[in-house]
CSV table of C-alpha atoms in Angstrom, one decimal:
chain,number,residue,atom,x,y,z
A,1,LEU,CA,116.2,116.7,70.1
A,2,VAL,CA,112.5,117.6,70.9
A,3,ASP,CA,109.9,118.0,68.1
A,4,SER,CA,108.4,121.4,68.6
A,5,ASP,CA,105.1,120.1,67.2
A,6,GLU,CA,105.2,118.0,70.6
A,7,VAL,CA,105.5,121.3,72.6
A,8,VAL,CA,103.5,123.5,71.2
A,9,ASP,CA,100.3,123.4,69.0
A,10,ARG,CA,100.8,124.8,65.6
A,11,ASP,CA,97.0,125.3,64.8
A,12,VAL,CA,96.9,127.7,67.7
A,13,LEU,CA,99.6,129.8,66.5
A,14,LEU,CA,98.3,129.8,62.8
A,15,GLU,CA,94.9,130.8,64.5
A,16,LEU,CA,96.6,133.7,66.2
A,17,LEU,CA,98.7,134.5,63.0
A,18,GLU,CA,95.1,134.5,61.1
A,19,LEU,CA,94.0,136.9,64.2
A,20,GLY,CA,96.8,139.2,63.4
A,21,GLY,CA,95.7,139.8,59.6
A,22,ARG,CA,97.6,142.3,57.9
A,23,ASP,CA,99.7,143.1,60.9
A,24,ALA,CA,102.7,140.6,60.2
A,25,GLY,CA,104.2,141.2,63.3
A,26,PHE,CA,101.2,140.4,66.0
A,27,LEU,CA,102.2,136.7,66.3
A,28,ALA,CA,105.7,137.7,66.8
A,29,ARG,CA,105.2,140.4,69.3
A,30,LEU,CA,103.2,137.9,71.2
A,31,VAL,CA,105.8,135.3,71.4
A,32,ASP,CA,108.3,138.0,72.3
A,33,ALA,CA,106.1,139.3,75.4
A,34,PHE,CA,105.9,135.6,76.4
A,35,VAL,CA,109.5,135.0,76.3
A,36,ASP,CA,110.4,138.3,77.7
A,37,ARG,CA,108.1,137.6,80.5
A,38,ALA,CA,109.4,134.2,81.1
A,39,ARG,CA,113.1,135.2,81.2
A,40,THR,CA,111.8,137.6,83.9
A,41,LEU,CA,110.0,135.4,85.7
A,42,ALA,CA,112.6,132.5,85.5
A,43,VAL,CA,115.1,134.4,87.4
A,44,ASN,CA,113.1,134.8,90.6
A,45,PHE,CA,111.5,131.3,90.3
A,46,ARG,CA,115.0,130.0,90.6
A,47,ARG,CA,115.7,132.1,93.6
A,48,ALA,CA,112.0,131.0,95.1
A,49,ILE,CA,113.1,127.5,94.9
A,50,ASP,CA,116.2,128.1,96.7
A,51,GLU,CA,114.6,129.9,99.3
A,52,GLY,CA,111.3,127.7,99.7
A,53,ASP,CA,109.0,130.6,98.6
A,54,ARG,CA,106.2,128.7,97.7
A,55,SER,CA,103.8,131.7,97.0
A,56,CYS,CA,106.1,132.7,94.5
A,57,VAL,CA,106.6,129.6,92.7
A,58,GLU,CA,102.9,129.1,92.9
A,59,ALA,CA,102.4,132.5,91.1
A,60,VAL,CA,105.1,132.2,88.6
A,61,ALA,CA,103.6,128.8,87.4
A,62,HIS,CA,100.3,130.1,87.5
A,63,GLU,CA,101.1,132.9,85.3
A,64,LEU,CA,103.0,131.0,82.7
A,65,ARG,CA,100.7,128.4,82.5
A,66,SER,CA,97.9,130.9,81.3
A,67,SER,CA,100.0,132.8,78.9
A,68,GLY,CA,101.8,129.4,77.7
A,69,ALA,CA,98.5,127.7,77.1
A,70,GLN,CA,97.1,130.9,75.4
A,71,LEU,CA,100.0,130.3,72.9
A,72,GLY,CA,99.2,126.5,72.4
A,73,ALA,CA,101.7,125.1,74.8
A,74,LEU,CA,100.8,121.4,75.0
A,75,ARG,CA,102.3,120.2,78.0
A,76,LEU,CA,103.4,123.3,80.1
A,77,PRO,CA,99.9,123.8,81.6
A,78,ARG,CA,99.9,120.4,83.0
A,79,ILE,CA,103.3,120.9,84.6
A,80,ALA,CA,102.5,124.3,85.9
A,81,ARG,CA,99.1,123.0,87.3
A,82,ASP,CA,100.9,120.2,89.0
A,83,LEU,CA,103.6,122.5,90.3
A,84,GLU,CA,101.0,125.0,91.4
A,85,ALA,CA,99.0,122.3,93.3
A,86,MET,CA,102.3,121.2,95.1
A,87,ALA,CA,103.2,124.7,96.2
A,88,ALA,CA,99.7,125.7,97.3
A,89,GLU,CA,99.9,122.3,99.6
A,90,GLY,CA,102.9,123.3,101.0
A,91,ASN,CA,105.1,120.9,99.8
A,92,ASP,CA,108.7,121.9,100.4
A,93,SER,CA,110.3,119.2,97.9
A,94,LEU,CA,109.7,121.6,94.8
A,95,ARG,CA,113.0,121.5,93.3
A,96,PRO,CA,112.5,118.6,90.9
A,97,SER,CA,109.3,119.6,89.7
A,98,GLY,CA,110.5,123.1,89.6
A,99,GLU,CA,113.1,122.3,87.5
A,100,ARG,CA,111.1,120.1,85.1
A,101,PHE,CA,108.8,123.4,85.0
A,102,LEU,CA,112.0,125.8,83.8
A,103,ALA,CA,113.0,123.3,81.4
A,104,GLU,CA,109.4,122.9,79.7
A,105,VAL,CA,109.4,126.9,79.9
A,106,ASN,CA,112.6,126.8,77.8
A,107,LEU,CA,111.2,124.1,75.4
A,108,VAL,CA,108.3,126.2,74.7
A,109,CYS,CA,110.1,129.1,73.9
A,110,ALA,CA,112.6,127.4,71.5
A,111,ALA,CA,109.4,125.9,70.0
A,112,LEU,CA,107.8,129.1,69.6
A,113,ALA,CA,110.8,130.5,67.8
A,114,GLU,CA,111.0,127.3,65.9
A,115,GLN,CA,107.3,127.6,64.6
A,116,LEU,CA,107.7,131.3,63.7
A,117,GLY,CA,110.5,130.3,61.6
A,118,VAL,CA,108.0,127.5,59.8
A,119,ILE,CA,105.3,129.5,59.4
A,120,GLY,CA,107.0,132.5,57.9
A,121,SER,CA,107.6,134.8,60.9
A,122,GLY,CA,111.2,135.5,61.7
A,123,HIS,CA,112.4,135.5,65.0
A,124,GLU,CA,115.4,135.4,67.2
A,125,ARG,CA,116.7,132.2,69.1
A,126,VAL,CA,115.7,133.1,72.9
A,127,ASP,CA,117.6,132.2,76.0
A,128,LEU,CA,115.8,132.2,79.5
A,129,GLU,CA,119.7,132.0,81.1
A,130,SER,CA,120.3,135.6,80.1
A,131,GLY,CA,117.3,137.4,82.2
A,132,ASN,CA,118.3,139.7,85.3
A,133,GLU,CA,115.1,141.8,85.6
A,134,PRO,CA,113.1,141.9,88.8
A,135,ASN,CA,110.0,139.8,88.9
A,136,PRO,CA,107.1,142.0,90.1
A,137,ALA,CA,105.0,139.0,90.2
A,138,CYS,CA,106.4,137.9,93.5
U,1,MET,CA,79.9,149.0,69.4
U,2,SER,CA,81.1,149.2,73.2
U,3,ARG,CA,83.9,150.6,75.1
U,4,ILE,CA,85.1,147.5,77.1
U,5,LEU,CA,87.9,147.7,80.1
U,6,LEU,CA,90.2,144.7,80.1
U,7,VAL,CA,91.9,144.3,83.2
U,8,GLU,CA,95.0,142.0,82.7
U,9,ASP,CA,98.8,142.1,83.9
U,10,ASP,CA,99.6,139.4,81.5
U,11,PRO,CA,100.8,140.8,78.0
U,12,VAL,CA,100.4,137.9,75.9
U,13,THR,CA,96.7,137.3,77.0
U,14,ALA,CA,95.8,141.3,76.9
U,15,THR,CA,97.2,141.6,73.5
U,16,ILE,CA,95.2,138.3,72.3
U,17,LEU,CA,92.1,139.2,73.9
U,18,GLY,CA,92.4,143.2,73.0
U,19,ARG,CA,92.7,142.1,69.5
U,20,VAL,CA,89.7,139.7,69.6
U,21,LEU,CA,87.3,142.5,71.0
U,22,ASP,CA,88.6,145.1,68.5
U,23,GLN,CA,87.9,142.5,65.7
U,24,SER,CA,84.5,142.1,67.0
U,25,GLY,CA,83.9,145.9,66.9
U,26,HIS,CA,84.5,146.8,70.4
U,27,GLU,CA,86.9,149.5,71.7
U,28,VAL,CA,89.3,148.3,74.1
U,29,GLU,CA,91.2,149.9,77.0
U,30,ILE,CA,93.4,147.8,78.9
U,31,ALA,CA,94.3,148.2,82.6
U,32,LYS,CA,97.5,146.5,84.1
U,33,ASN,CA,95.9,146.0,87.2
U,34,GLY,CA,92.8,146.7,89.6
U,35,LEU,CA,94.2,150.1,90.7
U,36,ALA,CA,94.4,151.1,87.4
U,37,ALA,CA,91.1,150.0,86.4
U,38,VAL,CA,89.4,151.9,89.2
U,39,GLU,CA,91.1,154.9,88.0
U,40,MET,CA,90.1,154.4,84.5
U,41,LEU,CA,86.5,153.7,85.7
U,42,GLU,CA,86.5,157.0,87.3
U,43,SER,CA,87.3,158.8,84.4
U,44,GLU,CA,85.5,156.9,81.4
U,45,SER,CA,82.3,155.1,80.8
U,46,TYR,CA,82.3,151.5,80.0
U,47,GLY,CA,79.8,148.8,78.7
U,48,ALA,CA,81.7,145.9,80.2
U,49,LEU,CA,84.6,144.8,82.6
U,50,ILE,CA,86.6,142.0,81.9
U,51,THR,CA,89.1,141.3,84.7
U,52,ASP,CA,91.7,138.6,85.3
U,53,ILE,CA,91.9,137.5,89.1
U,54,MET,CA,95.7,137.3,90.1
U,55,MET,CA,97.1,140.3,89.6
U,56,PRO,CA,99.4,142.9,91.6
U,57,ARG,CA,98.4,146.3,93.0
U,58,LEU,CA,94.7,145.2,93.5
U,59,GLY,CA,93.4,141.9,92.2
U,60,GLY,CA,90.1,141.0,90.2
U,61,GLU,CA,88.3,139.6,93.4
U,62,GLU,CA,88.9,142.9,94.9
U,63,LEU,CA,88.0,145.0,92.0
U,64,CYS,CA,84.8,143.1,91.6
U,65,ARG,CA,83.9,144.0,95.3
U,66,MET,CA,84.7,147.4,94.8
U,67,VAL,CA,82.9,147.9,91.7
U,68,ARG,CA,79.8,146.0,92.7
U,69,ALA,CA,79.5,148.0,96.1
U,70,ASP,CA,79.5,151.2,94.2
U,71,GLU,CA,76.3,152.4,93.1
U,72,ARG,CA,77.4,154.1,89.8
U,73,TYR,CA,78.7,150.9,88.5
U,74,ARG,CA,76.0,148.5,89.7
U,75,ASP,CA,74.8,147.5,86.0
U,76,LEU,CA,78.5,147.1,84.9
U,77,PRO,CA,78.5,143.4,83.5
U,78,ILE,CA,81.8,142.1,84.8
U,79,PHE,CA,83.5,139.0,83.2
U,80,VAL,CA,86.2,137.4,85.3
U,81,THR,CA,88.8,135.5,83.1
U,82,THR,CA,91.0,133.1,85.0
U,83,GLY,CA,93.3,130.1,85.1
U,84,VAL,CA,92.2,129.2,88.7
U,85,ILE,CA,91.0,125.6,89.0
U,86,ASP,CA,90.1,125.2,92.6
U,87,PRO,CA,86.3,125.6,92.8
U,88,GLU,CA,86.8,127.0,96.3
U,89,LYS,CA,88.9,129.9,95.5
U,90,LEU,CA,85.9,131.1,92.9
U,91,ALA,CA,83.3,131.1,95.4
U,92,TRP,CA,83.4,134.8,95.8
U,93,VAL,CA,81.9,135.0,92.3
U,94,ASP,CA,78.4,133.9,93.1
U,95,THR,CA,78.1,136.0,95.7
U,96,LEU,CA,78.1,138.9,93.6
U,97,ASP,CA,75.3,139.8,90.9
U,98,ALA,CA,76.3,139.9,87.3
U,99,VAL,CA,79.6,138.3,87.4
U,100,GLU,CA,80.2,135.5,85.1
U,101,ILE,CA,83.7,133.3,84.9
U,102,HIS,CA,85.5,132.5,81.6
U,103,ALA,CA,88.4,129.9,82.3
U,104,LYS,CA,91.8,130.5,80.7
U,105,PRO,CA,92.7,129.4,78.2
U,106,ILE,CA,89.9,131.6,77.0
U,107,GLN,CA,87.4,130.4,74.3
U,108,PHE,CA,86.8,133.7,72.7
U,109,SER,CA,83.9,132.9,70.6
U,110,SER,CA,81.9,132.2,73.9
U,111,LEU,CA,83.3,135.1,75.4
U,112,ILE,CA,82.6,137.5,72.6
U,113,GLU,CA,79.1,136.1,72.3
U,114,ARG,CA,78.2,137.1,75.9
U,115,ILE,CA,79.9,140.4,75.6
U,116,ASP,CA,77.9,141.3,72.6
U,117,GLN,CA,74.6,140.1,74.5
U,118,VAL,CA,75.3,142.0,77.4
U,119,THR,CA,76.4,145.4,75.6
U,120,ALA,CA,73.4,145.0,73.3
U,121,ASP,CA,71.0,145.3,76.1
């Protein structure tokens, strides 16, 4: 088990909750948007890893690094940045880092859902494995 | 208050930044890519442009170059928000007038301060 406080910064989420003001669903919608996007991107990310499509790997890592950081992800930005750099340098051994990246994205999604429950905004558990939408990013 | 065109394909960042700008008293319109932004610039007047770089269907660099090459938008302040870390990939920004970079994750207070300054002029 991983402590969600090690995965996402609760203070960032509390700031976003405050930013939402009287709009009680604001933070939950942000989390939904991240999870939906992560689910979509994960499908093609796996395919990109299988096919050695480095530009797609780089694009997905870049996008989820930015949006994850905006939601308080603590470790994901560094993991994604390392993966981006590997892909940009033409490294052909992206699978281990890619798997680690996806695992961290999954942890971020789960941690966000858990933190939402803790700070009072109900949210369903998420599952990146269920996504099957096309990825417009690559 | 000023009308701001925000060009951002990431829904999380667009939603957060849109809300921050709204609460700072600005009217915000969002385009999901550079091509949509060009169309919106044709039909509306904006006090500033905020754009991401890596986007499908016309990215931020191409958008900035097009805007700066168009006499109608010569004085439009541009703010580039980006997670790009490699300074070589951002060198193009220095070749364009009145374009400044704000790194992601965005520090909203400094961005809003600059937006307020340039739209007050």
